[in-house]
Every structure is written in C-alpha cells, then in structure tokens.
Tab-separated table of C-alpha atoms in Angstrom:
chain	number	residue	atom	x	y	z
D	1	UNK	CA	-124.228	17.064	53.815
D	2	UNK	CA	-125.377	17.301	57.043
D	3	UNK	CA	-125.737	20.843	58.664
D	4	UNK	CA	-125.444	21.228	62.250
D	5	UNK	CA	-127.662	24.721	63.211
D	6	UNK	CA	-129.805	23.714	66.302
D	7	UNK	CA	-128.902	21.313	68.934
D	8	UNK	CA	-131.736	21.074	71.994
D	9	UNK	CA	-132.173	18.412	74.854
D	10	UNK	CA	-130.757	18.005	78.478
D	11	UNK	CA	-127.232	18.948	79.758
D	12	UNK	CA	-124.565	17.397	81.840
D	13	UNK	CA	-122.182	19.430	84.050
D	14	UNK	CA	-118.387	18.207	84.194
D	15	UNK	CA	-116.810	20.551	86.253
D	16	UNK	CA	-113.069	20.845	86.611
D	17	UNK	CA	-110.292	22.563	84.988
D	18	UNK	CA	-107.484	20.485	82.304
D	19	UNK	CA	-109.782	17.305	82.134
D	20	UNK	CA	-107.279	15.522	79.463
D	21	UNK	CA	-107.736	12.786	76.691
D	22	UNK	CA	-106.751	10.108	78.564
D	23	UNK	CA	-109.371	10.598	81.228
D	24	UNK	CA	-111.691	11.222	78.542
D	25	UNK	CA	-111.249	7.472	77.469
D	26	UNK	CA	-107.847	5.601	78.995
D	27	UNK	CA	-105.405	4.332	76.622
D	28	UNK	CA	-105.885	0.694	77.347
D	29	UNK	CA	-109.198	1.434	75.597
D	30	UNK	CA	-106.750	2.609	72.143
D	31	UNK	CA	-106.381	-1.111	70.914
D	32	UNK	CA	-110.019	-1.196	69.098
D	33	UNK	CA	-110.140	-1.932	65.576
D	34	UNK	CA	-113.238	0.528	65.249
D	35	UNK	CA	-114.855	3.035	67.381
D	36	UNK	CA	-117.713	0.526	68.535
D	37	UNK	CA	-118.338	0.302	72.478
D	38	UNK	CA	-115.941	3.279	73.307
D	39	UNK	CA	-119.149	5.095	74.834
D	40	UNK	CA	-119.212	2.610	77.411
D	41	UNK	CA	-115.727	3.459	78.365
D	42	UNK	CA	-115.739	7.369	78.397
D	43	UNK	CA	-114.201	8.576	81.968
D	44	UNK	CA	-114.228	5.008	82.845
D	45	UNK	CA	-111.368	5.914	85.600
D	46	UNK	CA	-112.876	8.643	87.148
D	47	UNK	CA	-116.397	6.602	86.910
D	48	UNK	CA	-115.012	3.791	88.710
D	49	UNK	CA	-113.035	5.951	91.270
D	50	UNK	CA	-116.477	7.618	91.980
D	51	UNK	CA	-118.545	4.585	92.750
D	52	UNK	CA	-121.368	5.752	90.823
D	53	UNK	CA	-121.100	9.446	91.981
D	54	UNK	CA	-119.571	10.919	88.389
D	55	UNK	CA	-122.323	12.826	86.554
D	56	UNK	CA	-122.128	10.202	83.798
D	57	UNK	CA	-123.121	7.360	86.266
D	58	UNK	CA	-125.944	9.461	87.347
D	59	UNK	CA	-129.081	8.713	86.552
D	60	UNK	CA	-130.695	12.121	86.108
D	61	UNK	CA	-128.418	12.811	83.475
D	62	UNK	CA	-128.948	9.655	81.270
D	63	UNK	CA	-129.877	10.566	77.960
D	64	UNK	CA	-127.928	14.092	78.185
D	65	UNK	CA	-126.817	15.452	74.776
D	66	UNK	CA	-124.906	18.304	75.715
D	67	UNK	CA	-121.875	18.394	77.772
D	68	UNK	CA	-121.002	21.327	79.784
D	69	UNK	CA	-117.192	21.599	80.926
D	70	UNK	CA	-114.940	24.024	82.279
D	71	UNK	CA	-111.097	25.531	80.694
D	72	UNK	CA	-108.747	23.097	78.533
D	73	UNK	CA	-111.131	20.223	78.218
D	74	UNK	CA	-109.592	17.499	76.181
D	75	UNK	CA	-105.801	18.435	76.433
D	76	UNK	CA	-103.089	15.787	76.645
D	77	UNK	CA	-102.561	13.364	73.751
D	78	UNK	CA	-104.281	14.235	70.679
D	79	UNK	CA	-105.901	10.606	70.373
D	80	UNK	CA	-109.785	10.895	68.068
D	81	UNK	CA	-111.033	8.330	70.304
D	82	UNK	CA	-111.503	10.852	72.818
D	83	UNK	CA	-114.321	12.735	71.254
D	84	UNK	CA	-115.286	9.702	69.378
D	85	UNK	CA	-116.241	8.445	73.259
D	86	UNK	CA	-118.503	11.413	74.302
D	87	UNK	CA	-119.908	11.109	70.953
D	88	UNK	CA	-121.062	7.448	71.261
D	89	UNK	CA	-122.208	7.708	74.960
D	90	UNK	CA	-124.717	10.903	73.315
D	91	UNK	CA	-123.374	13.644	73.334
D	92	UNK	CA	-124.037	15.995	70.580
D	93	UNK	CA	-122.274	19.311	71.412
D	94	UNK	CA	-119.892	21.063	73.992
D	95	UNK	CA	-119.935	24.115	75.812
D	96	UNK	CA	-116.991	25.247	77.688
D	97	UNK	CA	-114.511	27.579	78.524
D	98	UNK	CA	-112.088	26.914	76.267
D	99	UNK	CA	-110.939	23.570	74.400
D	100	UNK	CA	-107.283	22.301	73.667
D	101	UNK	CA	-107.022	22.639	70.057
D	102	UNK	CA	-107.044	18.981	68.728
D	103	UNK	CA	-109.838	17.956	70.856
D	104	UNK	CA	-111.598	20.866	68.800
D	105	UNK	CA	-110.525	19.959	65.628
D	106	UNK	CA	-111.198	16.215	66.024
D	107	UNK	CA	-115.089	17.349	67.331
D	108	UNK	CA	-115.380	19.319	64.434
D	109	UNK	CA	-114.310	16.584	61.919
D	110	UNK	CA	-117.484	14.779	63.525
D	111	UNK	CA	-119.807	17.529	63.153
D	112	UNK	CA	-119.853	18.085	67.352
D	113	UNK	CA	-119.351	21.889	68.030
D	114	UNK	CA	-117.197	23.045	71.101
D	115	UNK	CA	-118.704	26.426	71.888
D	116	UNK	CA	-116.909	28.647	74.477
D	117	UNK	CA	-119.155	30.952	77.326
D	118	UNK	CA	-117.728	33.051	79.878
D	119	UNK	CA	-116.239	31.305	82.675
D	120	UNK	CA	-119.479	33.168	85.100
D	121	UNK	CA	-121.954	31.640	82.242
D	122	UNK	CA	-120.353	28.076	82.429
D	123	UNK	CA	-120.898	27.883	86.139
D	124	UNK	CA	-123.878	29.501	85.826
D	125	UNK	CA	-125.381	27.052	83.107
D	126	UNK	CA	-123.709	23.716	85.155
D	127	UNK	CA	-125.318	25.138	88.509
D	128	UNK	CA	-128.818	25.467	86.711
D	129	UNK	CA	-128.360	21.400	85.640
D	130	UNK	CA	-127.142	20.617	88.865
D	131	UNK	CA	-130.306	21.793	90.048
D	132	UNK	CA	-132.564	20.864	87.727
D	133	UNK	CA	-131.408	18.246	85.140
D	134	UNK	CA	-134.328	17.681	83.393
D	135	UNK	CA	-133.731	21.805	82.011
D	136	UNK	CA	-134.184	22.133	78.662
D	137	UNK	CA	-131.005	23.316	76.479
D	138	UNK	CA	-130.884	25.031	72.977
D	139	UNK	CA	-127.621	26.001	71.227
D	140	UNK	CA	-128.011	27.950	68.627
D	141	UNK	CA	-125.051	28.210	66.644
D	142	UNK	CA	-126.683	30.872	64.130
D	143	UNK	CA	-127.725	32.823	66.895
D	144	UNK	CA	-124.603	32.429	68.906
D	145	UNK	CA	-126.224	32.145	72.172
D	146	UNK	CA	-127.470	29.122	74.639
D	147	UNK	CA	-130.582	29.077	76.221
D	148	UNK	CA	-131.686	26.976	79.481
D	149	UNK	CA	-135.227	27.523	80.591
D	150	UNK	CA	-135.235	31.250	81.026
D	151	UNK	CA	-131.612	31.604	80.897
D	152	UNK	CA	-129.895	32.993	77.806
D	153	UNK	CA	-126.111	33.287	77.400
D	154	UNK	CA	-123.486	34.012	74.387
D	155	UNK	CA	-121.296	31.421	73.148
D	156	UNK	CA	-118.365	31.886	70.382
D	157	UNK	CA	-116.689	30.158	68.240
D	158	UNK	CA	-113.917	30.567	65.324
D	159	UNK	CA	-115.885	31.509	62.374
D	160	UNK	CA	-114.726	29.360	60.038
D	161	UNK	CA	-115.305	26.177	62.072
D	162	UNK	CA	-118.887	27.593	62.988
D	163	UNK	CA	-119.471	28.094	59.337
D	164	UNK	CA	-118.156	24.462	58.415
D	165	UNK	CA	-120.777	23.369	60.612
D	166	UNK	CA	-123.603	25.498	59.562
D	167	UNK	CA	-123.065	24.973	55.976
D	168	UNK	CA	-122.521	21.108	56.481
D	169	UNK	CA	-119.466	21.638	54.838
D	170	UNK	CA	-117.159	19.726	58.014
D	171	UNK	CA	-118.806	16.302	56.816
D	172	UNK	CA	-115.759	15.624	54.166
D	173	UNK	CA	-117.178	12.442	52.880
D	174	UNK	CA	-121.161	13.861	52.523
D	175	UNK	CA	-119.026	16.642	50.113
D	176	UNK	CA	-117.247	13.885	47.984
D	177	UNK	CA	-120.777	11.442	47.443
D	178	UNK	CA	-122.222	15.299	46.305
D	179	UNK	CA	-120.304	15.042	43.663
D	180	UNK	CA	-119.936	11.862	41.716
D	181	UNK	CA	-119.255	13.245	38.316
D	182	UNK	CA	-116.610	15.122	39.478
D	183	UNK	CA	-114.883	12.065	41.181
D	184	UNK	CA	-115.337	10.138	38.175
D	185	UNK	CA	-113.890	12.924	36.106
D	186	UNK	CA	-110.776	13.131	38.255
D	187	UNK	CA	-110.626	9.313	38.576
D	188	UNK	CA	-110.291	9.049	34.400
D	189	UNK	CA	-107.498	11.501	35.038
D	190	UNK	CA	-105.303	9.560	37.223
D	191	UNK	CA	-102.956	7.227	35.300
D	192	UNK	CA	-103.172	4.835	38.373
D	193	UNK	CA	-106.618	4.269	38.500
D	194	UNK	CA	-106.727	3.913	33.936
D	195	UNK	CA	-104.278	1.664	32.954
C-alpha cells in the first residue's frame, strides 16, 4: 500500500474562487474509454481563452507538482475525470481554501490530498510562486504544515482522510493484493464463484 506522508517540489498558483469540474476538464473530454491523455486537456477552455497566459501554459511552472487554489475548487458535477486530469498533467497534491466535497473524495480515492490553509496563507503561498516559481514546497501531512523556502504555514484536513493517506490505507486495491489468502478464503465461500 502506498503511503502518502511527504510531498516536495514546485507549486502552481490558480487563483480564483468556485473554479468547477467542468473547467477542470470540459465534458466533451467525458467520452474516453480510459483516463489516458486527459492531462493534456485539464483547463483546456480557460487555456485556450488565455492564449498561453494560464499558469498551466506557463513555462515556469512546467513540471509543478503541487497546485495551489483558492475556496470551492472542483464544485459542479461530480465527474472523477476531473482530478484524474490534474493528476495526469503532475500534480501530486492540493492546497486550498476549501474543496467541494466530491472533488475531495475522488482525490482521495487516488491518493492526492486536498489540504486547506487560511485564506491570508493561500494568497500568501500563491504570491511567493508568483514571484519565484522555482520555490521549493514541502507538505507535510504528519506535521500538518507547508513550507516554501522560509515560509511555514498550517494546513488541515479531516482526520480520517489524512489518516487513510498516511497509513496507505485510501489505495483500496494495494489492501485487497495484501491479502490473498483472505480473498481466496472468501472466494471458496461464495456459491457463485464454486459451483
């Protein structure tokens, strides 16, 4: 099972309030059989709408693992290919202010934590990358705090989603191959499966 304790690299700063699923990834992007190539297509809207200007576009932030948003990121529909998308462009975890609740869960199922700051540290942490986006970021989920350069701020989370992740226990399928007697075991139970 994979534990997620310490995430460290570069940021990118997304600001704006109530940035939804379907600008996250745009539903004409839903029809894929698998999640394959939906990195290329994250914010591909706003992207194009920018001409190069959205912080995704931008070269200084190529390579980012850790996103840095503002209040209700990921509302609207509650479609997995959302975080799926930041996940295959690189991203690797999320600080915000808050989340909408699916978007959470769905990041969670993936083993990406959503940690929340203060609205003042959010700003503070996406005007540090603004200007200088080769800072170096550490989250530190045991800790509970975020550190960029010489800046240090708190971050929460729900405990029992923090301890899913720093246990490894939010990877459902690593649990199941942990245990292959026990599957077996309940497989020569099931009249279905032993005819």
């Amino acid at each position: 099972m994979n534990q997620v304790k310490l995430i460290s690299g570069r940021g990118i700063p997304l600001t704006g309030d109530d940035i939804d699923t379907d600008r996250i990834v745009p539903a004409r992007f839903l029809r894929c059989v698998t999640f394959d190539g939906l990195g290329e297509q994250v914010f591909a809207d706003d992207r194009s709408q920018l001409k190069g200007e959205h912080p995704f576009d931008q070269p200084q932030y190529q390579g980012a693992n850790i996103l840095v948003v503002n209040a209700n990121f990921g509302c609207g529909s509650s479609r997995e290919h959302a975080p799926q998308a930041i996940i295959r462009w690189g991203i690797k975890a999320i600080i915000g202010e808050s989340f909408a609740e699916i978007f959470f869960g769905n990041c969670i199922a993936n083993g990406v934590p959503c940690v929340t700051a203060s609205p003042e540290a959010v700003k503070s942490l996406q005007s540090q990358l603004k200007n200088n986006p080769q800072a170096e970021i550490t989250l530190d989920l045991a800790a509970k705090q975020v550190k960029c350069d010489d800046w240090l701020g708190d971050i929460s989370m729900g405990e029992g989603s923090r301890m899913m992740l720093l246990e490894g226990t939010w990877d459902s399928c690593g649990q199941l191959i942990q245990n292959p007697n026990q599957i077996k075991e309940t497989a020569q139970k099931l009249p279905y499966l032993v005819w």
